[in-house]
Structure formats: structure tokens, C-alpha cells
Coordinates of C-alpha atoms in Angstrom, one line a residue:
X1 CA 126.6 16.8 -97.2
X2 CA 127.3 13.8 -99.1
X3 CA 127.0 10.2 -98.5
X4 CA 125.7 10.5 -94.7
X5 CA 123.3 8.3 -93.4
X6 CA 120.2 10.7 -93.3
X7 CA 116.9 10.2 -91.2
X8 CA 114.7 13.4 -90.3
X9 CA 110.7 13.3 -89.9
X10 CA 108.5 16.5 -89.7
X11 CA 104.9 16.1 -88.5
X12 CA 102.4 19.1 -89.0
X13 CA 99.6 16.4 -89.1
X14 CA 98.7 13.0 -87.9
X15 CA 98.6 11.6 -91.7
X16 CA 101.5 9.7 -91.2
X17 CA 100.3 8.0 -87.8
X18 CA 98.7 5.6 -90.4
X19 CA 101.5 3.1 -90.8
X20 CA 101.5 1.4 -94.2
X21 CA 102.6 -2.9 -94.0
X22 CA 105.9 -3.1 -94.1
X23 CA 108.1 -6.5 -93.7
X24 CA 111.7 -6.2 -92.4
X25 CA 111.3 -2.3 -92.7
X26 CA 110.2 -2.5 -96.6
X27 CA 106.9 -1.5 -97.5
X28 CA 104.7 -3.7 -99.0
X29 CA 101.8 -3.2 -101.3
X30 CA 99.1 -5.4 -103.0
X31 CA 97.4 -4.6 -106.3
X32 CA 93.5 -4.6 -106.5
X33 CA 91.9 -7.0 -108.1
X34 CA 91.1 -4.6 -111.1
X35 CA 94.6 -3.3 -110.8
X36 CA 96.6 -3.1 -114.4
X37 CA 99.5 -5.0 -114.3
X38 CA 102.3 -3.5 -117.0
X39 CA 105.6 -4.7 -117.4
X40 CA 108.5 -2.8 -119.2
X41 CA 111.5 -4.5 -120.3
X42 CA 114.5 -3.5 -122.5
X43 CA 114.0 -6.5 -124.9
X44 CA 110.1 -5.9 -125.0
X45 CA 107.8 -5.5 -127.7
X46 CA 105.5 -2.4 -127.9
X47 CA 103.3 -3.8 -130.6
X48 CA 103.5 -7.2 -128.9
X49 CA 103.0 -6.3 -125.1
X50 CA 100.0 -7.2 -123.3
X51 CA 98.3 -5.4 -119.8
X52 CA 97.4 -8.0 -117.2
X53 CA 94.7 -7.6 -115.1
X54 CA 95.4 -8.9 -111.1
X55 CA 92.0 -10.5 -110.8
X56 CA 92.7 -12.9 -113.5
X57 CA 95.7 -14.3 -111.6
X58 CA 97.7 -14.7 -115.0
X59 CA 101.0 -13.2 -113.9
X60 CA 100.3 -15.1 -110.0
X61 CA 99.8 -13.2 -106.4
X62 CA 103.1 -11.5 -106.6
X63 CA 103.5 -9.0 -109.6
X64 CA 106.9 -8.8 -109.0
X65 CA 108.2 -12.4 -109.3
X66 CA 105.7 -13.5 -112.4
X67 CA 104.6 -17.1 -113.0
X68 CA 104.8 -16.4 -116.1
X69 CA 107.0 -15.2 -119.6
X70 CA 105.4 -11.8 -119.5
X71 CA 104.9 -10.2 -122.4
X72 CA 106.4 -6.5 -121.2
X73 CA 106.3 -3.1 -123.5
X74 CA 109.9 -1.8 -124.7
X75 CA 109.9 2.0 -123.9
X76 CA 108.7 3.8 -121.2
X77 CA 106.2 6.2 -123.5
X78 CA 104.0 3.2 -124.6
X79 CA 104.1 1.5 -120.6
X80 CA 103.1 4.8 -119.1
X81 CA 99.8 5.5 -121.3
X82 CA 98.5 2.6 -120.1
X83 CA 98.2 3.9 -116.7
X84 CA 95.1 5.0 -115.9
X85 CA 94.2 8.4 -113.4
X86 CA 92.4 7.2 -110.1
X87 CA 93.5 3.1 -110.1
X88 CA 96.0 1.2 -108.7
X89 CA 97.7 0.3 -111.4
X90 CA 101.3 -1.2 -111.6
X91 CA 104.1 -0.2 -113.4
X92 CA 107.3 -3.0 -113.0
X93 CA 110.5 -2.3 -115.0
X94 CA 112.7 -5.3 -115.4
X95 CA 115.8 -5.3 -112.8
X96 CA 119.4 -5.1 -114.4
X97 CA 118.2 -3.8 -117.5
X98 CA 119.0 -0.1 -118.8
X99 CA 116.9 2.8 -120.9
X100 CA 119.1 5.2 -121.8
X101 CA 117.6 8.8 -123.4
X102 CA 113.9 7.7 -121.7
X103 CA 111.8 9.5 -120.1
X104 CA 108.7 9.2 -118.1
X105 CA 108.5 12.9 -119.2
X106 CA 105.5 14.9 -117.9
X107 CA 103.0 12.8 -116.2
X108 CA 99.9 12.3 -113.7
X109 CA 100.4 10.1 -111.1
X110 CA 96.9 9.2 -108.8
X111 CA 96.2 6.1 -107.3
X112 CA 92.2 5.0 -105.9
X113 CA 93.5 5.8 -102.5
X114 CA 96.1 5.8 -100.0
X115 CA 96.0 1.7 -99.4
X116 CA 95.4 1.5 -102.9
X117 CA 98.1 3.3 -104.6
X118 CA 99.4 3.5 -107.9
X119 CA 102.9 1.3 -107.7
X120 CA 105.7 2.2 -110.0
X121 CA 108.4 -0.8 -108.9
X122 CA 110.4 -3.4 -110.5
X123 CA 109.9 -7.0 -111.3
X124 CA 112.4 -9.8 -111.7
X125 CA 114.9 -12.5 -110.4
X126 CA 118.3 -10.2 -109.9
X127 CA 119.0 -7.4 -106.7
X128 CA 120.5 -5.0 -109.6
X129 CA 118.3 -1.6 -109.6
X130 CA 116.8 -1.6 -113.4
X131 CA 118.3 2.2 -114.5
X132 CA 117.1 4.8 -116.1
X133 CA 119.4 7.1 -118.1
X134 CA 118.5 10.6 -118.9
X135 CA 120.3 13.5 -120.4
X136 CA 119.5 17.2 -119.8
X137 CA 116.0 16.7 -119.2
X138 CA 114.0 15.9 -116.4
X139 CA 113.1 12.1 -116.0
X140 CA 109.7 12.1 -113.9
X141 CA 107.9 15.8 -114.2
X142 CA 104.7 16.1 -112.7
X143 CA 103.7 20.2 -113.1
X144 CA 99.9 21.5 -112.4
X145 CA 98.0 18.1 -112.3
X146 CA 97.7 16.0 -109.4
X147 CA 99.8 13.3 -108.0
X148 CA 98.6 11.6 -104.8
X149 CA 98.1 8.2 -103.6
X150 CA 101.8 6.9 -105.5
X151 CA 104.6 4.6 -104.7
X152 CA 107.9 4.4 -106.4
X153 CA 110.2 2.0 -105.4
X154 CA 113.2 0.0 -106.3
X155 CA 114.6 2.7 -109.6
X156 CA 117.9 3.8 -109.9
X157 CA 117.9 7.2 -112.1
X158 CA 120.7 8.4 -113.3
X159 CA 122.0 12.1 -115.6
X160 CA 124.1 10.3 -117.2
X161 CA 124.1 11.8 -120.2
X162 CA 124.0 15.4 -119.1
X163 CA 125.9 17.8 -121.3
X164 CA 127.4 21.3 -120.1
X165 CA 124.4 23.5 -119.8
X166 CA 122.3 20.7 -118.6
X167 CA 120.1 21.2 -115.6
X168 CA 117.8 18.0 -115.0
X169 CA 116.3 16.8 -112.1
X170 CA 115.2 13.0 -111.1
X171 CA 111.6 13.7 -109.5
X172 CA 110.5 17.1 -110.1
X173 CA 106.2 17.8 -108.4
X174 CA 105.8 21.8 -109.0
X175 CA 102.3 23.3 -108.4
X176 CA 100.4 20.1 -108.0
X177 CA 98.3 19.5 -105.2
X178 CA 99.3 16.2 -103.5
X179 CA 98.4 13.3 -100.6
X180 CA 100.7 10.4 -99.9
X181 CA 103.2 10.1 -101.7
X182 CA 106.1 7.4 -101.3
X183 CA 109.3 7.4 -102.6
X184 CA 111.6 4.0 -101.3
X185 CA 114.9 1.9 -102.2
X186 CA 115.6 4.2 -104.9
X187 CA 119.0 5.9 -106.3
X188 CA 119.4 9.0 -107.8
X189 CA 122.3 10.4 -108.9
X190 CA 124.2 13.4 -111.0
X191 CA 121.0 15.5 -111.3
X192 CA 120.5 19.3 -110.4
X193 CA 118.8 17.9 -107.9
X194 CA 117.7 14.5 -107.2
X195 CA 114.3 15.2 -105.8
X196 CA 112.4 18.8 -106.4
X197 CA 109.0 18.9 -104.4
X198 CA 107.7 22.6 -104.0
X199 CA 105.5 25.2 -104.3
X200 CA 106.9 28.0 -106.3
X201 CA 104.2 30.9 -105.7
X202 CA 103.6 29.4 -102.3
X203 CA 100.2 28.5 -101.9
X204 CA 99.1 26.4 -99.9
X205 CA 95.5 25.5 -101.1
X206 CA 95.3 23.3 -102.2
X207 CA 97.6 21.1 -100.0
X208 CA 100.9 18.9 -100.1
X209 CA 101.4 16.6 -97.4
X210 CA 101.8 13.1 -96.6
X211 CA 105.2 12.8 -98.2
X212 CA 107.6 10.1 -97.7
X213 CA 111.2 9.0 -99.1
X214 CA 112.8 6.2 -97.2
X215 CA 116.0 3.7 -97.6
X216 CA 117.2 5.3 -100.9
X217 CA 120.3 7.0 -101.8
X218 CA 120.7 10.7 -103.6
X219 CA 124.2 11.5 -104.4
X220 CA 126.5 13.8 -106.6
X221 CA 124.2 16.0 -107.3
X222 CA 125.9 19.3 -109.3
X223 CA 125.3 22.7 -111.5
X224 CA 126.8 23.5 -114.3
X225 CA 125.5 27.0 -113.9
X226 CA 124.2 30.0 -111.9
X227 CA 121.4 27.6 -110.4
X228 CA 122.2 25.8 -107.0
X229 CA 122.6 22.1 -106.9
X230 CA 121.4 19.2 -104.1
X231 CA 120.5 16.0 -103.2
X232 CA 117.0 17.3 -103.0
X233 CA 114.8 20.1 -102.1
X234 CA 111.4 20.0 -100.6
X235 CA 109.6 23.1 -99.6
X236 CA 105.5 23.9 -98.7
X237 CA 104.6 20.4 -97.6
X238 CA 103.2 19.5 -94.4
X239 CA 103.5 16.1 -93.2
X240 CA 107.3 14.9 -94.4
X241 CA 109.1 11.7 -93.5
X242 CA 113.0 11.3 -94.9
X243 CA 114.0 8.2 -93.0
X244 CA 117.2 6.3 -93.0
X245 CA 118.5 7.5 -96.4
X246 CA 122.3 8.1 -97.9
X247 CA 123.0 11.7 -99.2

């Protein structure tokens, strides 16, 4: 299928009776008050970049929409260390700016809880997705550690650079137990696939479930070999909501 207007939901558990806030049918999240607040920008400074700390109300209530000139990191590599395993840190890249050849690369992702998550979302004044541009590697790998209690919201990833015997994906979470996790408003295109959630040797302890992608689009996904392309593939997860999404 491509470019349908997609909304499914499976329920093997009542984890998703919780509903999380939501305003006009957007989720909406809040840091902590010891919540990191790191901001990645395309003109940043790595040596220069500071972490904010919500508490201190430096960068105002609203992470996204800054009172202030914030002093963001350049590349992804140096934003990402900063997050810390277990908090509800934020990640915000700058919208309508570009990072071409970056990767978030293998990573843990684990927020304090499921109202506390860790947020990886965008910050600024334009609606233009900030996009991430990746070759033949995969641009957000989480394999073997966990990766539970997460948002990420508001990216556009793209292959862009994908050569001939390139098989990336977008969001790839192999053999890694998970809770809660929340993909929204993002697109994803010209991957293997745009979205890889599964179990390979099929076991299901520990668990996967509580996993939801809403409002975001995953098109022209394609192989350039034996392996079989799509828009996504999720597999050995109880608990799955796909709501209202183009594929």
C-alpha cells in the first residue's frame, strides 16, 4: 500500500487504556523538573553548547518555543551523550534545519517512567520537520539494551543518500525488552523499511508492549536486493496502536 490513510489498534493488554494528555489529538508532554534540556542545531557549537536544566526555568515552561538564544550542540553524537538512562530528558532538534550523513547510531533509550518519558522532539518558530539525512546505515538502532518509557515526535528521516547495495532502516528495536513507546508526527521515507520493531529469536520474556505510532507518514520504502522492503514491520509486541497514519 502506499499513501493510504492507515489507522489499526491491537489490544492484548489494557496498557494502553491509560490515555496520555493530548490537545487537539497531539500528545503533549512536560519535562520534570530535573529533566535535561538539549538542543541540537545545524549552526550549533559542540564546544560551546550548554544542557539546561527545566527546574531552573532558563529556557521558560515550554522547551519547545525557548525564551531564550539557546546555546544548542551541532551534531547529533555530542547531543545524544548527554542523555542520561532512566530520566526524562529532552532532546529538541531545530525545525527547517538539515544533518545530512548523522546518525543517532546505536543507542539506549529509557525514560523515569511512562508520564515521565524521555522526549526526543523539535524546538523552534517554523512548521518545517527538522530532517535527518542518512545513507546506507541505519539512523536510530536500538539492539539488546532497553528502550521504554520514549517519545519521538515531530522528525522527518530520510535515506537520502542510500547507494545501490544499501539496506537502512529509519527506527530499527531488535532484541530489546520494551514498555511504552511513542512514535508521532513523524516522516520516514526511502528506507528498507521505515520502522523495524521485532523479535528475531521470538521470545517473549522479557516483554514488548505498549507501542504506539500515530499521525505520521512512512512512504517509498524499497530494496535494492534479495531482502523485502515496507513501510514498517512490527512483529512479537503485545499492546500496538497505529492510528491515523499515511503509508
Amino acid at each position: 500500500m502506499k499513501n493510504l490513510f492507515f489507522s489499526i489498534c491491537f489490544f492484548t493488554s489494557n496498557l494502553l487504556l491509560a490515555q496520555i494528555p493530548e490537545v487537539n489529538g497531539w500528545s503533549v508532554r512536560t519535562p520534570e523538573s530535573d529533566s535535561r534540556i538539549i538542543y541540537v542545531s545545524s549552526t550549533g557549537d559542540d564546544s560551546k553548547a550548554e544542557v539546561y536544566v527545566y527546574k531552573e526555568n532558563i529556557v521558560g515552561r515550554d522547551p519547545s518555543s525557548p525564551i531564550i538564544t539557546v546555546k544548542a550542540f551541532k551534531t547529533i553524537a555530542e547531543a545524544k551523550k548527554k542523555l542520561r538512562s532512566g530520566f526524562a530528558d529532552w532532546l529538541l532538534f531545530k525545525k527547517g534545519e538539515e544533518w545530512n550523513n548523522e546518525l543517532f547510531g546505536s543507542i539506549e533509550l529509557r525514560g523515569a517512567s511512562r508520564k515521565s518519558p524521555m522526549v526526543i522532539t523539535t524546538y523552534g518558530n517554523t512548521n518545517v520537520r527538522p530532517k535527518i539525512y542518512t545513507g546506507n546505515v541505519t539512523a536510530l538502532n536500538v539492539i539488546g539494551s532497553n528502550c521504554s518509557n520514549v517519545m519521538i515526535e515531530g522528525l522527518h528521516f530520510e535515506a537520502k543518500h542510500r547507494t545501490n547495495n544499501g539496506e537502512a532502516v529509519a527506527i530499527r528495536i531488535i532484541e530489546t525488552p520494551f514498555q511504552n513507546v511513542l512514535i508521532e508526527n513523524c516522516y520516514f521515507t526511502k528506507f528498507l523499511s521505515n520502522i523495524t520493531i521485532h523479535d528475531p529469536i521470538l521470545n517473549r520474556n522479557p516483554s514488548r508492549s505498549n507501542l504506539k505510532v500515530r499521525r505520521s507518514v512512512l512512504v517509498d520504502a524499497y530494496t535494492t536486493g534479495a531482502q523485502n522492503a515496507g513501510g514498517f514491520f512490527i512483529d512479537n509486541v503485545d499492546s500496538i496502536l497505529f492510528e491515523d497514519n499515511v503509508i
